[in-house]
């Protein structure tokens, strides 16, 4: 129930709406200053190669340390950053920092970076990627840009052109949260993705429900026949890990291996996971 007061001024009387709108406005204002105030950081979550049985890279995950609200999850501020035109500079910051970081890792470690649909559609996006690679001297082959099916909601011929330009730069493209968008299969026909990330909702249910198990099997087989790597995200249990391995999934990622960690813990993670992964129960048995 809003009432127009004079020119372009809306006054809202619904108290609940007022509270959530106010919260949103406050986050919006803080977000505009967060970069200058250095409140962002990147956490990194290991990617694990199931065939080589070792860590093969990290996904960079953005964190906002709000002075009053504490840690604000990306799902809560990235959509706002997109709306207020902040995702461009923020996404550039992410790419620059992540590339600078990854160039210090052993060369077989890949870097996965999330790219939002709005950021992807920015005409400057390719330059942003090229500049981040040039400034850091990171080999393009080591970077994987994670996009979601939502990039195809807009102009798909422009989307395809951008994807081809990125590929021409030598970077890899992964389709994130695969299976949660709509009519996914047509994208696979029109563009050769390098990797499919099987969404954690399917991974979670794959050991429990027949439907999810069948979907996981079909996605892995689809990936294999189209020459795309498959990765299962959201692996939390040994059972899920064994299942994905048995299904022939190439890589895995999830809390079972490691939560996302700050940069200071990257070296330790590499040491811990480079000679295979031992679930906690096994580690305890060996220690004691
Ligand atoms: P995503 O790219 O699908 O990232 C995976 C999310 O799942 C991360 O949440 C990660 O912490 C979480 N996760 C990892 N392993 C497990 C697990 O075993 N179980 C469960 N339940 N969750 C797990 P996070 O960090 O909160 O990020 C959420 C989303 O925000 C990301 O989903 C991505 O879409 C977006 N995001 C994060 N960082 C960036 C960024 O730098 N730029 C853009 N544009 N988006 C980002
Ligand atoms: Mg991702
Ligand atoms: Mg995902
Ligand atoms: Mg996601």
Short mmCIF file of C-alpha atoms and ligand atoms in Angstrom, two decimals:
data_model
loop_
_atom_site.label_atom_id
_atom_site.label_comp_id
_atom_site.label_asym_id
_atom_site.label_seq_id
_atom_site.Cartn_x
_atom_site.Cartn_y
_atom_site.Cartn_z
CA UNK A 1 0.00 0.00 0.00
CA UNK A 2 1.91 2.96 -1.23
CA UNK A 3 0.66 6.43 -1.69
CA UNK A 4 1.99 8.93 -4.18
CA UNK A 5 3.02 12.14 -2.46
CA UNK A 6 3.89 14.91 -4.82
CA UNK A 7 6.15 14.23 -7.76
CA UNK A 8 7.85 10.84 -7.67
CA UNK A 9 7.79 10.48 -3.89
CA UNK A 10 6.35 7.22 -2.61
CA UNK A 11 5.62 6.70 1.02
CA UNK A 12 5.20 3.14 2.27
CA UNK A 13 2.96 2.40 5.22
CA UNK A 14 3.36 -1.37 5.49
CA UNK A 15 5.69 -1.75 8.52
CA UNK A 16 7.20 -5.10 7.41
CA UNK A 17 7.98 -3.77 3.99
CA UNK A 18 9.35 -0.63 5.50
CA UNK A 19 11.81 -2.61 7.61
CA UNK A 20 13.06 -4.77 4.76
CA UNK A 21 13.29 -1.80 2.44
CA UNK A 22 15.23 0.14 5.03
CA UNK A 23 17.62 -2.76 5.52
CA UNK A 24 18.09 -2.98 1.80
CA UNK A 25 18.69 0.76 1.50
CA UNK A 26 21.20 0.63 4.32
CA UNK A 27 23.08 -2.29 2.69
CA UNK A 28 23.02 -0.40 -0.59
CA UNK A 29 24.57 2.71 0.96
CA UNK A 30 27.21 0.70 2.81
CA UNK A 31 27.98 -1.31 -0.31
CA UNK A 32 28.81 1.86 -2.22
CA UNK A 33 31.56 2.60 0.30
CA UNK A 34 32.70 -0.93 1.05
CA UNK A 35 35.34 -1.07 -1.65
CA UNK A 36 36.99 2.19 -0.62
CA UNK A 37 36.88 1.01 2.99
CA UNK A 38 38.59 -2.25 2.03
CA UNK A 39 35.84 -4.42 3.49
CA UNK A 40 35.97 -7.16 0.85
CA UNK A 41 38.18 -10.21 0.82
CA UNK A 42 38.42 -13.40 -1.17
CA UNK A 43 38.19 -16.83 0.35
CA UNK A 44 39.35 -19.89 -1.55
CA UNK A 45 37.83 -23.36 -1.68
CA UNK A 46 39.87 -26.33 -2.98
CA UNK A 47 38.94 -28.09 -6.23
CA UNK A 48 39.84 -31.76 -6.09
CA UNK A 49 40.80 -33.98 -9.04
CA UNK A 50 39.20 -37.40 -8.52
CA UNK A 51 41.40 -39.20 -11.04
CA UNK A 52 44.75 -37.78 -9.98
CA UNK A 53 43.47 -37.93 -6.41
CA UNK A 54 44.85 -34.55 -5.44
CA UNK A 55 43.97 -30.90 -5.17
CA UNK A 56 43.93 -29.19 -8.57
CA UNK A 57 42.97 -25.59 -7.80
CA UNK A 58 40.74 -23.21 -5.88
CA UNK A 59 37.51 -21.30 -6.44
CA UNK A 60 37.65 -17.67 -5.31
CA UNK A 61 34.59 -16.73 -3.23
CA UNK A 62 33.87 -13.12 -2.33
CA UNK A 63 33.33 -12.09 1.31
CA UNK A 64 32.08 -8.79 2.68
CA UNK A 65 33.11 -8.04 6.24
CA UNK A 66 30.55 -5.47 7.27
CA UNK A 67 31.67 -3.42 10.30
CA UNK A 68 28.28 -3.81 12.03
CA UNK A 69 26.49 -6.69 10.35
CA UNK A 70 29.51 -9.01 10.31
CA UNK A 71 29.99 -11.34 7.37
CA UNK A 72 27.39 -10.67 4.67
CA UNK A 73 27.04 -13.66 2.28
CA UNK A 74 27.51 -12.98 -1.45
CA UNK A 75 23.98 -14.12 -2.27
CA UNK A 76 22.78 -11.12 -0.21
CA UNK A 77 24.88 -8.37 -1.74
CA UNK A 78 25.83 -9.43 -5.27
CA UNK A 79 22.27 -8.95 -6.61
CA UNK A 80 22.28 -5.44 -5.05
CA UNK A 81 25.72 -4.70 -6.49
CA UNK A 82 24.33 -5.70 -9.88
CA UNK A 83 21.34 -3.41 -9.53
CA UNK A 84 23.26 -0.32 -8.43
CA UNK A 85 25.95 -0.67 -11.09
CA UNK A 86 28.69 -1.71 -8.70
CA UNK A 87 29.27 -5.21 -10.01
CA UNK A 88 31.64 -3.93 -12.73
CA UNK A 89 34.27 -2.44 -10.40
CA UNK A 90 33.68 -5.16 -7.81
CA UNK A 91 34.07 -7.95 -10.36
CA UNK A 92 37.24 -6.29 -11.66
CA UNK A 93 38.62 -6.15 -8.12
CA UNK A 94 37.85 -9.87 -7.69
CA UNK A 95 39.59 -10.84 -10.94
CA UNK A 96 42.65 -8.69 -10.22
CA UNK A 97 43.09 -9.98 -6.65
CA UNK A 98 42.43 -13.62 -7.56
CA UNK A 99 44.90 -13.61 -10.47
CA UNK A 100 47.60 -11.94 -8.34
CA UNK A 101 47.04 -14.64 -5.75
CA UNK A 102 46.92 -17.62 -8.13
CA UNK A 103 50.19 -16.75 -9.85
CA UNK A 104 51.97 -17.56 -6.55
CA UNK A 105 50.56 -21.13 -6.48
CA UNK A 106 52.17 -24.23 -8.00
CA UNK A 107 51.55 -24.02 -11.75
CA UNK A 108 49.19 -27.04 -11.89
CA UNK A 109 46.71 -25.20 -9.65
CA UNK A 110 43.77 -23.69 -11.48
CA UNK A 111 41.81 -20.64 -10.41
CA UNK A 112 38.02 -20.53 -10.72
CA UNK A 113 36.36 -17.10 -10.62
CA UNK A 114 32.62 -16.44 -10.56
CA UNK A 115 31.27 -13.95 -13.05
CA UNK A 116 27.77 -12.52 -12.64
CA UNK A 117 25.46 -12.22 -15.63
CA UNK A 118 25.45 -8.42 -15.46
CA UNK A 119 29.23 -8.29 -15.27
CA UNK A 120 29.47 -10.70 -18.19
CA UNK A 121 27.25 -8.48 -20.37
CA UNK A 122 29.39 -5.39 -19.74
CA UNK A 123 31.12 -4.47 -23.02
CA UNK A 124 34.35 -3.93 -21.02
CA UNK A 125 34.35 -7.40 -19.54
CA UNK A 126 36.83 -8.95 -21.99
CA UNK A 127 39.27 -6.08 -21.38
CA UNK A 128 38.91 -6.60 -17.64
CA UNK A 129 39.89 -10.25 -18.04
CA UNK A 130 42.76 -9.47 -20.43
CA UNK A 131 44.09 -6.76 -18.09
CA UNK A 132 43.92 -8.99 -15.01
CA UNK A 133 45.88 -11.68 -16.84
CA UNK A 134 48.43 -9.21 -18.20
CA UNK A 135 48.99 -7.48 -14.86
CA UNK A 136 49.40 -10.72 -12.93
CA UNK A 137 51.17 -12.69 -15.69
CA UNK A 138 48.91 -15.63 -14.87
CA UNK A 139 48.62 -18.05 -17.78
CA UNK A 140 45.11 -17.85 -19.27
CA UNK A 141 45.02 -21.66 -19.28
CA UNK A 142 44.92 -21.62 -15.49
CA UNK A 143 41.80 -19.55 -15.16
CA UNK A 144 38.24 -20.85 -15.29
CA UNK A 145 35.42 -18.33 -15.48
CA UNK A 146 32.25 -19.65 -13.87
CA UNK A 147 29.09 -18.35 -15.44
CA UNK A 148 25.51 -19.45 -14.87
CA UNK A 149 22.75 -20.15 -17.32
CA UNK A 150 21.30 -16.73 -16.49
CA UNK A 151 23.78 -15.14 -18.91
CA UNK A 152 21.70 -16.69 -21.69
CA UNK A 153 18.54 -14.94 -20.56
CA UNK A 154 19.62 -11.81 -22.40
CA UNK A 155 20.81 -11.62 -26.00
CA UNK A 156 22.19 -15.04 -26.71
CA UNK A 157 24.09 -14.10 -29.87
CA UNK A 158 26.02 -11.46 -27.90
CA UNK A 159 26.57 -13.96 -25.13
CA UNK A 160 27.98 -16.47 -27.60
CA UNK A 161 30.23 -13.83 -29.17
CA UNK A 162 31.63 -12.92 -25.73
CA UNK A 163 32.19 -16.58 -24.88
CA UNK A 164 34.09 -17.13 -28.11
CA UNK A 165 36.26 -14.04 -27.51
CA UNK A 166 37.10 -15.29 -24.03
CA UNK A 167 37.97 -18.71 -25.37
CA UNK A 168 40.18 -17.08 -27.98
CA UNK A 169 42.11 -15.54 -25.06
CA UNK A 170 42.76 -19.07 -23.83
CA UNK A 171 40.62 -18.97 -20.69
CA UNK A 172 38.28 -21.82 -19.81
CA UNK A 173 34.58 -21.46 -19.24
CA UNK A 174 32.58 -23.43 -16.70
CA UNK A 175 28.81 -23.57 -16.41
CA UNK A 176 28.04 -23.17 -12.69
CA UNK A 177 25.00 -24.54 -10.83
CA UNK A 178 24.30 -26.71 -13.85
CA UNK A 179 20.78 -28.09 -13.98
CA UNK A 180 19.12 -25.33 -11.97
CA UNK A 181 18.51 -22.95 -14.89
CA UNK A 182 16.05 -23.54 -17.65
CA UNK A 183 16.38 -25.55 -20.89
CA UNK A 184 20.07 -26.05 -20.19
CA UNK A 185 20.64 -28.47 -23.00
CA UNK A 186 20.31 -25.96 -25.82
CA UNK A 187 23.29 -23.96 -24.45
CA UNK A 188 25.45 -27.04 -24.61
CA UNK A 189 24.66 -27.42 -28.26
CA UNK A 190 25.60 -23.85 -29.08
CA UNK A 191 28.77 -23.45 -27.04
CA UNK A 192 31.65 -25.76 -26.14
CA UNK A 193 31.97 -25.22 -22.38
CA UNK A 194 35.05 -26.64 -20.78
CA UNK A 195 33.36 -27.72 -17.60
CA UNK A 196 29.96 -28.47 -16.11
CA UNK A 197 29.52 -27.87 -12.38
CA UNK A 198 26.79 -30.18 -11.17
CA UNK A 199 24.70 -28.16 -8.74
CA UNK A 200 24.89 -29.10 -5.09
CA UNK A 201 21.16 -29.79 -4.92
CA UNK A 202 21.63 -32.83 -7.19
CA UNK A 203 24.80 -33.88 -5.38
CA UNK A 204 23.04 -33.74 -2.02
CA UNK A 205 20.21 -35.97 -3.21
CA UNK A 206 22.20 -38.29 -5.47
CA UNK A 207 22.78 -40.83 -2.73
CA UNK A 208 19.17 -40.67 -1.58
CA UNK A 209 16.70 -40.17 -4.41
CA UNK A 210 16.54 -42.08 -7.64
CA UNK A 211 15.70 -38.97 -9.67
CA UNK A 212 18.81 -37.04 -8.63
CA UNK A 213 20.98 -40.10 -9.08
CA UNK A 214 19.77 -40.45 -12.65
CA UNK A 215 20.30 -36.75 -13.36
CA UNK A 216 23.87 -36.88 -12.04
CA UNK A 217 24.60 -39.95 -14.14
CA UNK A 218 23.14 -38.30 -17.23
CA UNK A 219 25.08 -35.04 -16.73
CA UNK A 220 28.38 -36.88 -16.28
CA UNK A 221 27.75 -38.95 -19.37
CA UNK A 222 26.70 -35.86 -21.33
CA UNK A 223 29.85 -34.05 -20.24
CA UNK A 224 32.01 -37.00 -21.22
CA UNK A 225 30.49 -37.32 -24.69
CA UNK A 226 30.75 -33.58 -25.33
CA UNK A 227 34.36 -33.43 -24.09
CA UNK A 228 33.50 -31.34 -21.03
CA UNK A 229 34.98 -31.89 -17.58
CA UNK A 230 32.44 -32.50 -14.82
CA UNK A 231 32.74 -31.33 -11.23
CA UNK A 232 30.38 -32.11 -8.36
CA UNK A 233 29.93 -29.17 -5.99
CA UNK A 234 28.69 -29.35 -2.41
CA UNK A 235 30.31 -32.68 -1.46
CA UNK A 236 29.74 -33.00 2.29
CA UNK A 237 29.92 -36.75 2.98
CA UNK A 238 32.23 -39.65 2.15
CA UNK A 239 29.19 -41.40 0.71
CA UNK A 240 28.60 -38.56 -1.77
CA UNK A 241 32.28 -38.53 -2.67
CA UNK A 242 32.37 -42.31 -3.28
CA UNK A 243 29.23 -42.04 -5.34
CA UNK A 244 30.57 -39.26 -7.59
CA UNK A 245 33.85 -41.09 -8.03
CA UNK A 246 32.04 -44.29 -8.97
CA UNK A 247 29.93 -42.37 -11.48
CA UNK A 248 33.09 -41.14 -13.18
CA UNK A 249 32.85 -37.47 -12.24
CA UNK A 250 36.21 -35.76 -12.88
CA UNK A 251 36.43 -33.35 -9.97
CA UNK A 252 34.79 -32.58 -6.65
CA UNK A 253 34.45 -29.64 -4.29
CA UNK A 254 32.75 -29.25 -0.93
CA UNK A 255 32.95 -28.92 2.82
CA UNK A 256 34.15 -32.56 3.07
CA UNK A 257 37.51 -31.51 1.57
CA UNK A 258 37.53 -28.00 2.97
CA UNK A 259 35.42 -24.97 3.67
CA UNK A 260 36.47 -21.83 1.79
CA UNK A 261 39.59 -20.48 3.55
CA UNK A 262 41.35 -17.10 3.72
CA UNK A 263 44.54 -16.61 1.67
CA UNK A 264 46.70 -17.26 4.72
CA UNK A 265 45.55 -20.91 4.73
CA UNK A 266 46.05 -21.68 1.05
CA UNK A 267 49.58 -23.07 1.34
CA UNK A 268 48.51 -25.41 4.15
CA UNK A 269 45.53 -26.64 2.10
CA UNK A 270 47.78 -27.44 -0.84
CA UNK A 271 50.13 -29.42 1.42
CA UNK A 272 47.20 -31.19 3.05
CA UNK A 273 45.47 -32.19 -0.17
CA UNK A 274 48.25 -32.70 -2.69
CA UNK A 275 48.88 -36.33 -1.77
CA UNK A 276 45.27 -37.42 -1.60
CA UNK A 277 42.38 -36.78 0.68
CA UNK A 278 41.84 -38.66 3.94
CA UNK A 279 38.43 -38.26 5.55
CA UNK A 280 38.56 -37.12 9.17
CA UNK A 281 37.75 -40.58 10.61
CA UNK A 282 40.73 -42.13 8.77
CA UNK A 283 43.02 -39.27 9.82
CA UNK A 284 42.04 -39.79 13.46
CA UNK A 285 42.62 -43.54 13.27
CA UNK A 286 46.10 -42.96 11.79
CA UNK A 287 47.00 -40.39 14.40
CA UNK A 288 45.81 -42.45 17.33
P1 LIG B 1 28.75 -20.82 -6.31
O1 LIG B 1 29.67 -20.23 -7.29
O2 LIG B 1 27.89 -21.94 -6.74
O3 LIG B 1 29.69 -21.22 -5.10
C1 LIG B 1 29.50 -22.33 -4.28
C2 LIG B 1 28.84 -21.94 -2.97
O4 LIG B 1 28.59 -23.14 -2.24
C3 LIG B 1 29.73 -21.09 -2.07
O5 LIG B 1 28.86 -20.25 -1.30
C4 LIG B 1 30.39 -22.12 -1.18
O6 LIG B 1 30.84 -21.61 0.04
C5 LIG B 1 29.25 -23.08 -0.99
N1 LIG B 1 29.71 -24.43 -0.69
C6 LIG B 1 30.89 -25.01 -0.98
N2 LIG B 1 30.94 -26.29 -0.55
C7 LIG B 1 29.74 -26.54 0.03
C8 LIG B 1 29.18 -27.70 0.66
O7 LIG B 1 29.78 -28.75 0.78
N3 LIG B 1 27.90 -27.56 1.12
C9 LIG B 1 27.20 -26.41 1.00
N4 LIG B 1 25.96 -26.37 1.49
N5 LIG B 1 27.70 -25.30 0.41
C10 LIG B 1 28.96 -25.38 -0.07
P2 LIG B 1 29.16 -18.70 -1.12
O8 LIG B 1 30.62 -18.47 -0.95
O9 LIG B 1 28.21 -18.18 -0.09
O10 LIG B 1 28.76 -18.10 -2.54
C11 LIG B 1 27.44 -18.14 -2.99
C12 LIG B 1 27.36 -17.68 -4.42
O11 LIG B 1 27.72 -16.32 -4.55
C13 LIG B 1 28.31 -18.43 -5.36
O12 LIG B 1 27.76 -19.69 -5.70
C14 LIG B 1 28.38 -17.47 -6.50
O13 LIG B 1 27.27 -17.62 -7.35
C15 LIG B 1 28.30 -16.13 -5.80
N6 LIG B 1 29.66 -15.56 -5.68
C16 LIG B 1 30.62 -15.81 -4.77
N7 LIG B 1 31.73 -15.08 -5.00
C17 LIG B 1 31.47 -14.35 -6.11
C18 LIG B 1 32.23 -13.40 -6.89
O14 LIG B 1 33.41 -13.12 -6.64
N8 LIG B 1 31.60 -12.85 -7.96
C19 LIG B 1 30.32 -13.18 -8.31
N9 LIG B 1 29.77 -12.59 -9.37
N10 LIG B 1 29.59 -14.09 -7.63
C20 LIG B 1 30.16 -14.66 -6.54
MG1 LIG B 2 30.97 -20.89 -8.58
MG1 LIG B 3 27.68 -23.39 -7.92
MG1 LIG B 4 25.46 -20.47 -6.91
#
